[in-house]
XYZ file of C-alpha atoms in Angstrom:
611
model
C 43.484 101.359 53.409
C 45.509 98.394 55.176
C 48.812 98.786 52.876
C 48.442 102.642 53.687
C 48.403 101.934 57.352
C 51.511 98.947 57.396
C 53.385 101.622 55.533
C 52.734 104.339 57.948
C 53.935 101.926 60.838
C 56.647 100.707 59.097
C 57.939 104.483 58.179
C 57.112 105.063 62.390
C 59.285 102.307 63.048
C 62.130 102.910 60.849
C 61.831 106.498 62.226
C 62.156 105.310 65.713
C 65.009 103.190 64.669
C 66.982 106.028 63.449
C 66.596 108.170 66.022
C 66.735 105.403 69.184
C 70.520 104.699 70.706
C 71.625 101.242 71.506
C 70.663 102.242 75.647
C 66.878 102.631 74.580
C 66.910 106.618 74.520
C 67.771 109.380 71.983
C 71.067 109.060 70.057
C 73.011 112.287 69.124
C 70.825 112.606 65.882
C 68.046 113.113 67.768
C 69.320 115.388 70.156
C 70.272 117.722 67.672
C 67.113 117.579 65.918
C 64.993 118.541 69.154
C 67.720 121.615 69.488
C 66.790 122.566 66.380
C 63.168 122.385 66.697
C 63.281 124.315 69.878
C 65.367 126.708 68.259
C 62.353 127.564 66.040
C 60.004 128.684 68.367
C 59.303 131.947 69.292
C 61.338 131.666 72.110
C 63.746 129.304 74.293
C 63.134 130.540 77.237
C 62.695 128.643 80.676
C 64.123 125.969 78.884
C 67.128 123.941 80.814
C 69.603 121.414 79.479
C 71.698 119.320 81.609
C 74.757 117.564 80.732
C 76.591 114.670 81.990
C 80.026 112.642 81.574
C 80.665 109.037 82.908
C 84.068 109.668 84.727
C 86.649 107.136 83.746
C 84.587 105.106 81.462
C 88.054 104.389 79.439
C 89.776 103.019 82.484
C 86.563 100.713 83.121
C 87.027 99.332 79.568
C 90.184 98.961 80.033
C 90.641 97.548 83.385
C 87.152 94.913 82.659
C 86.798 95.153 79.300
C 84.358 97.252 77.138
C 81.471 94.572 77.820
C 81.657 95.759 81.339
C 81.611 99.367 80.146
C 78.492 99.007 78.246
C 76.656 97.704 80.826
C 77.997 100.959 83.246
C 76.494 103.014 80.460
C 73.229 101.081 80.240
C 73.061 101.450 84.019
C 73.307 105.110 84.195
C 70.684 105.415 81.505
C 68.351 103.521 83.965
C 69.334 106.120 86.503
C 68.151 108.784 84.170
C 65.353 107.664 83.449
C 64.062 107.030 87.209
C 65.081 110.481 88.082
C 63.440 112.124 85.009
C 59.881 112.878 84.526
C 58.077 111.606 81.527
C 58.353 115.165 79.992
C 62.238 114.999 79.960
C 64.180 114.410 76.764
C 66.609 112.267 77.538
C 69.601 111.932 74.844
C 73.084 110.153 74.505
C 74.933 113.036 72.748
C 78.497 110.734 72.098
C 80.163 108.156 74.112
C 79.802 108.655 77.834
C 78.051 112.147 77.148
C 74.217 112.608 77.997
C 71.990 115.600 77.719
C 68.701 116.131 79.704
C 66.544 119.011 78.155
C 63.303 120.026 80.496
C 61.032 122.560 79.017
C 58.914 125.131 81.155
C 62.011 124.479 83.966
C 62.940 126.880 86.979
C 66.064 126.488 88.695
C 64.516 124.293 91.673
C 63.087 121.802 89.099
C 66.741 121.178 87.776
C 68.149 121.214 91.648
C 64.834 118.489 92.186
C 66.048 116.288 89.020
C 69.508 116.396 90.202
C 68.648 115.035 93.732
C 66.694 112.192 92.821
C 69.561 111.460 90.169
C 71.931 111.817 93.004
C 69.832 109.439 95.287
C 69.428 106.907 92.812
C 72.801 106.643 92.027
C 73.878 106.169 95.862
C 71.380 103.347 96.190
C 72.601 101.628 92.908
C 76.454 102.051 94.452
C 75.811 99.902 97.392
C 75.162 96.753 95.279
C 76.876 97.642 91.988
C 80.063 95.728 91.086
C 81.518 99.044 89.868
C 80.302 102.371 91.149
C 79.466 104.948 88.859
C 80.636 108.434 89.133
C 79.672 111.502 86.939
C 80.527 114.880 86.404
C 77.738 117.051 85.414
C 76.688 120.832 84.436
C 73.584 122.698 83.813
C 72.094 125.941 82.118
C 68.480 127.425 82.101
C 67.431 130.140 79.719
C 66.184 133.138 81.810
C 65.627 136.209 81.132
C 68.649 137.684 82.708
C 70.352 135.209 80.966
C 68.468 134.312 77.391
C 70.272 131.479 75.540
C 69.434 129.620 72.098
C 69.885 126.121 72.446
C 73.292 125.911 71.112
C 74.496 128.604 73.640
C 72.969 126.812 76.366
C 74.462 123.203 74.915
C 77.973 125.136 75.082
C 76.951 126.742 78.782
C 76.150 123.517 80.222
C 79.514 121.327 78.609
C 81.703 124.372 80.108
C 79.902 123.729 83.591
C 80.103 120.699 83.303
C 83.928 120.245 82.464
C 84.491 122.539 85.755
C 82.776 120.043 87.549
C 84.910 117.427 85.910
C 88.046 119.106 87.458
C 87.203 119.123 90.783
C 86.341 115.646 90.960
C 89.593 114.295 92.339
C 91.140 111.940 89.639
C 91.818 108.878 91.982
C 87.859 108.765 92.145
C 86.519 106.830 89.050
C 85.435 103.912 91.797
C 85.502 103.425 95.211
C 88.532 101.635 95.653
C 87.131 98.778 97.509
C 85.030 97.903 94.080
C 88.210 96.897 92.297
C 88.470 94.111 94.651
C 85.012 93.118 95.132
C 84.412 93.140 91.501
C 88.025 90.564 90.407
C 86.345 88.860 93.235
C 82.956 88.150 91.921
C 83.935 87.819 88.392
C 87.373 87.248 87.367
C 88.760 85.328 90.220
C 88.021 81.205 90.682
C 88.705 79.427 93.739
C 91.791 78.204 92.781
C 93.329 81.665 92.400
C 92.534 82.562 95.819
C 93.865 82.030 99.765
C 91.704 78.973 100.796
C 92.068 80.264 104.176
C 91.430 84.227 103.904
C 90.219 84.810 100.360
C 92.976 87.076 99.167
C 94.149 86.708 95.943
C 97.233 84.223 95.132
C 100.460 85.199 93.937
C 99.692 85.977 90.171
C 96.391 86.971 90.648
C 97.722 89.742 92.625
C 100.566 90.555 90.335
C 98.466 90.879 87.558
C 95.995 92.831 89.329
C 98.779 95.564 90.292
C 99.851 95.335 86.913
C 96.311 96.241 85.506
C 95.883 99.062 87.624
C 99.409 100.670 87.041
C 98.308 101.034 83.625
C 95.141 102.690 84.191
C 96.275 105.196 86.819
C 97.756 108.375 85.762
C 100.834 109.715 87.243
C 99.072 112.298 89.894
C 98.155 109.215 91.659
C 99.744 108.255 95.006
C 99.882 104.342 95.126
C 101.929 101.939 97.262
C 102.464 98.721 97.996
C 102.208 97.651 101.733
C 103.316 94.622 103.316
C 102.130 93.790 107.086
C 102.428 91.165 109.689
C 101.669 90.499 113.077
C 104.319 90.539 116.072
C 105.174 87.207 117.389
C 102.336 86.032 115.970
C 103.226 82.693 117.122
C 102.233 83.646 120.900
C 98.760 84.026 119.881
C 98.532 80.453 118.497
C 100.603 79.060 121.567
C 98.125 81.163 123.698
C 94.818 80.744 122.012
C 95.006 77.880 119.915
C 95.555 78.295 116.029
C 92.151 77.772 115.326
C 91.458 81.148 116.482
C 94.871 82.369 114.818
C 92.936 80.998 111.734
C 89.736 83.324 112.749
C 91.932 86.460 113.203
C 94.027 86.233 110.310
C 90.524 85.668 108.106
C 88.957 88.313 109.969
C 92.259 90.572 109.366
C 92.070 89.907 105.613
C 88.150 91.196 105.485
C 88.661 94.009 107.462
C 91.623 95.119 105.241
C 89.597 94.600 102.145
C 86.906 96.983 103.573
C 89.452 100.018 104.010
C 89.018 102.558 101.169
C 92.580 102.779 100.693
C 93.205 98.716 99.857
C 92.686 98.225 96.316
C 93.311 94.308 96.523
C 95.332 92.103 98.565
C 97.693 89.140 98.876
C 98.237 86.552 101.918
C 102.187 85.599 101.491
C 102.349 83.510 103.591
C 101.440 82.804 107.854
C 100.289 86.107 108.844
C 102.085 88.176 106.131
C 99.999 90.027 104.132
C 100.740 92.488 101.244
C 98.046 95.091 99.808
C 98.121 97.780 96.778
C 96.692 101.057 98.386
C 95.510 103.873 97.276
C 97.053 107.007 98.688
C 95.721 109.806 96.290
C 95.752 113.122 97.541
C 97.639 112.271 100.400
C 101.258 112.792 101.354
C 103.752 109.983 102.260
C 103.442 111.177 105.938
C 99.812 111.045 106.057
C 99.709 107.772 104.559
C 101.988 106.114 106.969
C 99.771 107.969 109.886
C 96.580 106.061 107.664
C 98.196 102.763 107.876
C 99.164 103.466 111.709
C 95.885 104.077 112.600
C 94.279 101.213 110.879
C 97.018 98.772 112.241
C 95.855 100.023 115.772
C 92.378 99.949 115.149
C 92.452 96.661 114.525
C 95.015 95.369 117.082
C 92.579 97.296 119.424
C 89.638 95.188 118.240
C 91.484 91.997 118.859
C 92.708 93.024 122.423
C 89.024 93.710 123.320
C 88.267 90.197 122.456
C 91.006 88.178 123.470
C 92.442 90.278 126.759
C 96.297 90.406 127.582
C 96.987 89.137 123.610
C 99.115 92.241 123.068
C 98.040 92.139 119.108
C 100.737 94.180 117.222
C 100.784 94.727 113.442
C 103.675 95.772 111.821
C 104.088 97.756 108.455
C 106.366 98.029 105.631
C 105.279 100.690 103.003
C 106.803 101.185 99.383
C 105.726 104.245 97.583
C 105.651 103.394 93.933
C 107.396 106.128 91.997
C 108.281 104.197 88.824
C 105.208 102.624 87.154
C 107.197 100.479 85.004
C 108.979 98.519 87.956
C 108.395 94.896 88.430
C 105.676 93.830 90.743
C 107.914 91.637 92.447
C 110.478 94.645 93.005
C 107.629 96.279 94.724
C 106.824 93.676 96.844
C 110.204 92.854 97.929
C 111.156 96.425 98.837
C 107.796 96.884 100.717
C 108.470 93.179 102.497
C 112.261 94.602 103.099
C 111.027 97.562 105.140
C 108.556 95.482 107.325
C 111.244 93.380 108.106
C 113.055 96.405 109.376
C 109.836 97.300 111.844
C 111.813 94.956 114.562
C 110.011 95.657 117.384
C 106.920 96.917 118.902
C 107.764 100.459 119.559
C 109.254 100.614 115.573
C 106.431 98.985 113.738
C 105.874 101.222 110.739
C 108.912 101.631 108.671
C 109.017 103.252 104.671
C 111.380 102.153 102.106
C 113.808 104.078 101.324
C 117.249 104.132 99.260
C 119.321 104.083 102.102
C 117.568 101.297 103.452
C 118.005 99.644 100.172
C 121.802 99.895 100.492
C 121.538 98.782 104.210
C 119.789 95.948 103.089
C 121.970 95.064 99.812
C 124.889 95.214 102.206
C 123.169 92.676 104.754
C 122.519 90.284 101.784
C 125.834 90.728 100.332
C 127.415 90.338 103.476
C 125.242 87.192 104.442
C 125.767 85.428 100.808
C 129.612 86.333 100.615
C 130.403 85.264 104.197
C 131.452 81.693 103.430
C 133.486 82.471 100.323
C 135.141 85.119 102.277
C 136.333 82.770 105.406
C 137.579 80.271 102.637
C 139.821 83.186 100.992
C 140.739 83.827 104.576
C 139.592 87.723 103.790
C 139.102 88.145 107.677
C 142.356 89.583 109.315
C 143.131 89.464 112.974
C 144.007 92.504 114.621
C 144.734 92.918 118.324
C 144.782 95.765 120.694
C 147.602 95.500 123.545
C 146.494 95.294 127.076
C 148.889 97.609 129.503
C 149.583 96.529 133.715
C 148.998 99.791 135.918
C 151.650 98.735 137.943
C 154.795 98.961 135.448
C 153.055 100.327 132.356
C 154.227 97.359 129.876
C 151.985 95.201 127.785
C 150.740 92.296 129.433
C 148.375 90.607 127.281
C 146.155 91.607 124.331
C 142.288 91.519 123.117
C 141.734 89.616 119.648
C 139.803 91.932 117.119
C 138.446 90.862 113.432
C 138.637 93.018 110.424
C 136.980 92.222 107.275
C 138.959 93.237 103.948
C 137.758 92.157 100.942
C 138.655 91.246 97.631
C 136.809 94.096 96.043
C 138.750 97.067 98.551
C 136.025 97.385 100.609
C 137.274 97.560 104.468
C 134.282 96.369 106.884
C 134.394 96.866 110.686
C 132.817 94.535 113.612
C 130.048 96.934 114.157
C 129.131 96.467 110.425
C 129.289 92.289 110.036
C 128.986 91.007 113.355
C 125.214 92.067 114.073
C 124.439 90.140 110.532
C 126.129 87.473 110.898
C 125.230 86.663 114.855
C 121.360 87.254 113.536
C 122.046 84.587 110.477
C 124.590 82.473 113.170
C 127.569 82.644 110.911
C 128.847 84.197 113.538
C 129.725 80.814 115.076
C 132.163 80.237 111.879
C 133.830 83.173 111.944
C 134.480 83.152 115.951
C 136.318 79.631 115.707
C 138.215 81.335 112.431
C 139.458 83.629 115.036
C 140.316 80.951 117.795
C 142.256 78.831 115.360
C 144.114 81.918 114.066
C 145.186 82.624 117.777
C 145.677 79.337 118.851
C 148.076 79.291 115.593
C 149.992 82.248 116.760
C 150.559 81.361 120.143
C 151.514 77.723 118.850
C 154.158 79.378 116.740
C 155.490 81.604 119.368
C 155.878 78.733 121.682
C 157.270 76.617 119.166
C 160.142 79.082 118.294
C 160.398 79.869 121.746
C 159.633 83.356 121.821
C 157.783 85.189 124.901
C 154.075 84.668 124.773
C 151.434 86.943 125.940
C 147.903 86.031 126.782
C 145.397 86.787 124.420
C 141.389 87.358 124.924
C 138.776 86.153 121.926
C 135.462 87.348 122.420
C 132.318 84.616 122.700
C 129.023 85.511 120.806
C 125.760 84.790 122.881
C 124.904 82.493 120.436
C 127.612 79.785 121.158
C 125.647 79.686 124.836
C 123.074 77.645 122.951
C 125.285 74.840 121.729
C 127.654 74.355 124.663
C 128.615 70.783 124.073
C 129.496 71.285 120.529
C 131.534 74.572 121.222
C 133.916 72.809 124.046
C 134.658 69.885 121.935
C 135.280 72.303 118.562
C 137.702 74.112 120.932
C 139.670 71.096 121.945
C 140.118 70.119 118.521
C 141.676 73.358 117.980
C 143.791 73.059 120.739
C 145.097 69.449 119.628
C 146.349 70.724 116.686
C 148.084 73.523 118.536
C 148.828 72.129 122.003
C 149.484 75.505 124.099
C 149.302 76.298 128.159
C 144.896 76.895 128.031
C 146.115 79.569 130.759
C 146.788 81.970 127.920
C 143.601 82.503 126.682
C 140.788 84.293 127.890
C 137.125 83.793 126.699
C 135.415 87.245 126.816
C 131.341 87.105 127.403
C 129.496 89.971 127.382
C 127.215 91.295 130.245
C 124.450 91.419 128.423
C 124.870 87.983 127.145
C 125.336 86.600 130.332
C 122.477 88.537 132.215
C 120.073 86.827 129.358
C 121.180 83.618 129.792
C 122.297 83.525 133.153
C 121.780 79.828 133.824
C 123.814 78.517 130.819
C 126.428 81.091 130.848
C 127.271 79.922 134.598
C 127.497 76.398 132.890
C 129.111 77.604 130.441
C 131.877 79.332 132.200
C 132.228 76.362 134.582
C 133.061 73.978 131.350
C 135.762 76.866 130.193
C 137.215 76.361 133.688
C 137.387 72.874 133.934
C 139.575 72.787 130.602
C 141.883 75.458 132.210
C 140.751 78.180 130.370
C 140.111 81.749 131.986
C 136.999 83.420 131.749
C 136.309 87.677 131.482
C 133.227 89.613 131.326
C 132.815 92.276 128.961
C 131.536 95.434 128.772
C 130.702 95.808 132.041
C 128.015 98.448 133.097
C 126.681 98.724 129.856
C 123.817 96.626 130.920
C 120.837 97.270 133.769
C 121.731 94.403 135.638
C 125.539 94.636 136.564
C 125.012 93.933 140.083
C 123.612 91.033 139.454
C 126.168 89.679 137.015
C 128.814 89.946 140.194
C 127.631 87.297 142.332
C 128.242 84.538 142.393
C 131.398 85.738 140.856
C 132.420 83.243 138.432
C 134.607 85.567 136.470
C 138.146 85.800 136.502
C 138.612 89.324 134.940
C 135.608 92.115 134.625
C 136.246 94.434 131.819
C 134.595 97.935 132.201
C 132.876 99.338 129.472
C 134.437 101.937 127.631
C 131.583 104.349 128.607
C 132.805 105.183 131.870
C 135.879 106.788 129.831
C 134.534 110.134 129.486
C 136.847 113.272 128.042
C 135.159 115.667 130.785
C 133.521 113.315 133.745
C 131.376 115.054 136.298
C 132.497 114.484 139.576
C 129.618 112.155 140.235
C 130.676 109.882 137.514
C 134.098 109.797 138.767
C 132.789 108.608 142.222
C 130.305 106.003 140.845
C 133.056 104.566 138.398
C 135.817 104.598 141.505
C 133.096 103.251 143.797
C 132.613 100.381 141.470
C 135.928 99.207 140.951
C 136.681 98.899 144.625
C 133.108 96.796 145.033
C 134.725 94.676 142.001
C 138.233 94.705 143.854
C 136.807 93.149 146.866
C 135.610 90.065 144.798
C 139.146 89.581 144.075
C 139.054 89.455 140.019
C 141.400 91.264 137.792
C 140.041 94.763 136.356
C 140.427 95.761 133.126
C 138.887 99.512 132.012
C 138.891 99.807 128.144
C 138.327 102.990 126.140
C 141.656 104.625 127.873
C 142.136 107.495 125.781
C 143.462 110.668 127.754
C 145.705 111.172 130.389
C 143.120 112.326 132.653
C 141.563 108.795 132.284
C 144.874 107.185 133.381
C 145.349 109.230 136.577
C 141.883 108.395 137.702
C 142.083 104.572 136.947
C 145.348 104.697 138.689
C 144.121 106.394 141.709
C 141.358 103.767 141.829
C 143.247 100.573 141.435
C 142.525 99.432 138.066
C 144.748 96.715 137.115
C 144.829 96.666 133.429
C 144.445 99.588 130.744
C 143.453 99.311 127.383
C 142.908 102.133 124.613
C 143.854 104.316 122.068
C 145.958 106.570 125.061
C 148.604 103.649 124.735
C 147.846 101.664 121.574
C 145.291 100.956 118.672
C 144.274 97.708 116.911
C 147.140 96.175 114.886
C 147.620 93.525 113.106
C 148.737 89.927 114.902
C 151.468 89.730 113.335
C 152.717 92.965 114.435
C 152.468 91.972 117.816
C 156.000 90.314 117.664
C 157.506 93.818 117.269
C 156.033 95.090 120.609
C 156.937 91.772 122.629
C 160.340 90.423 121.262
């Protein structure tokens, strides 16, 4: 008797093991047997079958490993148990698919089950490292739509896949969950920034590479680089401790944003993050980042009154999933660097921007070699005396004729060299060539014309060195200093007015003349006239219009008369038409400069006009 009981217990255990999945619910074999059993009954009326499919289980396996995928399946089974009543049949139909069979089922019973499962899932996702997402479908055998079990399964499966198509492909988990689980399980302290808790460089790169592997081509991913406009002023005003607190808070708030997959602090106040903009156009993505930047800035401004906290960002939308992450970072950072002001604080990377930055880099990196190879050519534009229409001087200009055949105008390379500080080397190159030309003319007893040379604003900050270097050039080429006029722009004078006045005094002490260039282009023109330090005032070409209004002509004439009253020479550049000439003659201008008389020409060509 005891032996028979033991055998019966062992048979029951073997049968239970044969029908039970590793998750603890029925396996596919048990599901099929249950469906066959129900089919053998007189009727399948009022039997409901629900089918579930876990979204993107393969991506979870690929990203986190199969152990994490198995844990996700176990969690979902727990949720099914919590939502189901004891009389429900629960089974794993295979892989990431599950079925629930409910007998004596009405529509309201099925919907209540789905509501319970949804609530339990939502509760789970608030604390779980990986968000559970599933597609579902169900069918109920009724008198209107009578199904056998196999037909019931097919209908539920069909509806489940219709539901799956409606779920956006990028929603396999809340995007912030990627960062969350990596922070918790995969990133040790040495791989995170000590201050902000964001990823280190290598971790960020490897994470982005992993995400790119599992995201499909329909996803819209981007690298965003952001920094704080003039953050050093915030540190100066509130202290570095408060500055560190703001950076820490920025990182925390950034990683809470649904679009931020993972972030990385490059250095100081510069951050990079991988963003998911799936289902958004580029325009909508830019608007989203701009909105986030403004929200965080407002939060800081409300706490630190008057801080004017402004975030600048550059966005690189990823089009080639095989591109290196380093290249993506460089492109996003390139766009960030071009968000130059508080009024232009969001820039999207483009190929045009890329070419511009390449040219910028090429100019900076090749400048010294070009200087040594004398690729910079000195041009001059003659000046014409109003009284006799003869050449009375010239302005020295510079052109870059590269060895690769590319010809660059000053508008292309001078602003870049000013940013890099290389404009100093270029200016002294021009000065040397001009002094040498005048000295050789003088040595050969040829007629000599005074030449104007431009002064960058950068020189105003290095006055002692400037005069010393000019004196060294003059020692090599001893010419009358009155032959050289240094041209300083109105804007440079206004921005550095005290330094500029001292600068002018030092040049005058050496016997050089000084001209105010681009007069009228700034907003403080009248302020620049008093006290009058300049030997010459050069009116900006903007005054020389082809068809000026009467009011514009009156303004020009009035300004010329005003400057004439200060006993200084007046030069007008941009003279291109006979009407320009007639107007300037009537207004009392002293010197003309423009295409009407001469275009810029190589320095040596000036000889043919003078000899």
